[in-house]
Amino acid sequence: MRIVFRGPQKTAGTTFVFNAVRKMVLSSGLPFEKAKVNPNWPRLAYGPAPAKGQEAEREYLDIYLTEPVPAEQVRPALEQAAPAGIQLLSVQRVPYALPSVQNLAVAARYCIEGDFAAYAPAQPAETFFNAARIEIVRQAENGLTFTQNAKPFVREAQLLSPRVLHLTLACVEGKWLRPQLLLAAWLGVEIPLQEDAPLLEEFAFVREGLFWQDGAGALHLI
């Protein structure tokens, strides 16, 4: 069963959410397959979690059951057992052989809100994100810099208003890029070497959803 849910926002993080949904499945009474790591736990596949400093409108969970159960029965069982802050958005049965969300997702769309003008970016958003090369320069404590071309990650960028930017970012060779890094590069903010260092915390970064890609290259919301 593939579950799409909205988790509690601004919580302790991914571990908190995963523990909450695991307890939900344990309490649901569903005939779950046992996890190899611990036979007392259900076998679950949690989709790519939002990174540090992000919230998510849609999170993903695959639940492996030992016998067929209609989605119409799974949803109320989970909703009754759901802890505070977990809101189920959809429940659907998917063939066992289909890839997990972790392997299916090829892109993520983010909504970024904040006062971009306060940083007086040197280029308009459209110019920066549509350039042939987008450089992210990280600063090490010893004064060295490390430059990365982030262009392969950018599928689409759209400035919806002076305070709202939509970014659709691709997963490249199994790696995701934090939108904070791209925003900092556009705004001219120094980027530390540490991958998950706090950055632009006054902005809201919301992952609106993950997408799979069909044979024609079109993206579809998972």
CSV table of N, CA and C in Angstrom, one decimal, residues 25-26 31-32 34 40 51 82 84-85 90 94 105 111 114 135 148 156 159 165 184 192 197 199 206 213 219:
chain,number,residue,atom,x,y,z
A,25,VAL,N,1.1,2.2,12.0
A,25,VAL,CA,0.9,0.9,11.3
A,25,VAL,C,0.8,-0.2,12.4
A,26,LEU,N,1.6,-0.1,13.4
A,26,LEU,CA,1.6,-1.2,14.5
A,26,LEU,C,0.2,-1.2,15.1
A,31,PRO,N,-2.5,-6.6,8.5
A,31,PRO,CA,-1.6,-7.7,8.4
A,31,PRO,C,-0.3,-7.3,7.8
A,32,PHE,N,0.6,-6.6,8.5
A,32,PHE,CA,1.8,-6.1,7.9
A,32,PHE,C,2.9,-7.2,7.8
A,34,LYS,N,6.7,-8.4,8.3
A,34,LYS,CA,7.7,-8.0,9.4
A,34,LYS,C,8.9,-7.5,8.7
A,40,ASN,N,9.5,-7.3,15.2
A,40,ASN,CA,8.4,-6.6,15.9
A,40,ASN,C,7.9,-5.3,15.2
A,51,ALA,N,14.7,17.6,3.6
A,51,ALA,CA,16.0,17.8,4.2
A,51,ALA,C,15.9,18.8,5.4
A,82,ALA,N,-3.8,6.9,13.6
A,82,ALA,CA,-2.9,8.0,13.4
A,82,ALA,C,-2.6,8.9,14.6
A,84,ALA,N,-1.5,12.4,16.6
A,84,ALA,CA,-1.8,13.8,16.3
A,84,ALA,C,-0.7,14.4,15.3
A,85,GLY,N,-1.2,15.1,14.3
A,85,GLY,CA,-0.2,15.7,13.4
A,85,GLY,C,0.0,14.9,12.1
A,90,SER,N,-3.8,10.3,0.8
A,90,SER,CA,-4.3,9.2,-0.2
A,90,SER,C,-3.7,7.9,0.3
A,94,VAL,N,-0.6,-0.6,-4.8
A,94,VAL,CA,0.3,-0.6,-5.9
A,94,VAL,C,0.9,-2.1,-6.1
A,105,ALA,N,11.1,8.4,-7.5
A,105,ALA,CA,11.1,9.8,-7.6
A,105,ALA,C,12.3,10.3,-8.4
A,111,CYS,N,8.3,25.3,-3.0
A,111,CYS,CA,7.8,26.6,-2.9
A,111,CYS,C,8.7,27.4,-1.9
A,114,GLY,N,9.8,34.4,0.9
A,114,GLY,CA,10.6,35.3,1.7
A,114,GLY,C,10.9,36.6,0.9
A,135,GLU,N,26.6,28.2,-10.7
A,135,GLU,CA,27.6,27.8,-9.8
A,135,GLU,C,27.2,28.0,-8.4
A,148,GLN,N,30.6,23.9,-7.6
A,148,GLN,CA,29.8,22.9,-8.2
A,148,GLN,C,28.9,23.5,-9.2
A,156,GLU,N,13.2,23.4,-13.5
A,156,GLU,CA,12.3,24.6,-13.8
A,156,GLU,C,12.4,25.5,-12.6
A,159,LEU,N,9.5,32.6,-10.9
A,159,LEU,CA,9.3,33.6,-9.8
A,159,LEU,C,7.8,33.9,-9.9
A,165,LEU,N,9.0,31.9,-5.0
A,165,LEU,CA,9.8,31.2,-6.0
A,165,LEU,C,9.4,29.8,-6.0
A,184,ALA,N,20.7,30.6,-2.1
A,184,ALA,CA,21.9,31.3,-1.6
A,184,ALA,C,22.8,31.8,-2.7
A,192,PRO,N,28.4,27.7,3.4
A,192,PRO,CA,29.4,27.0,4.1
A,192,PRO,C,29.7,25.6,3.5
A,197,ALA,N,24.5,22.6,6.9
A,197,ALA,CA,24.6,23.8,7.8
A,197,ALA,C,23.4,24.7,7.6
A,199,LEU,N,21.0,27.6,6.8
A,199,LEU,CA,21.2,28.6,5.7
A,199,LEU,C,19.9,29.2,5.4
A,206,VAL,N,9.2,24.8,1.3
A,206,VAL,CA,8.2,23.8,1.4
A,206,VAL,C,8.3,22.9,0.2
A,213,GLN,N,8.8,10.2,-13.8
A,213,GLN,CA,8.9,10.7,-15.2
A,213,GLN,C,8.5,9.6,-16.1
A,219,LEU,N,6.8,15.0,-16.2
A,219,LEU,CA,6.7,14.7,-14.8
A,219,LEU,C,5.3,14.5,-14.3
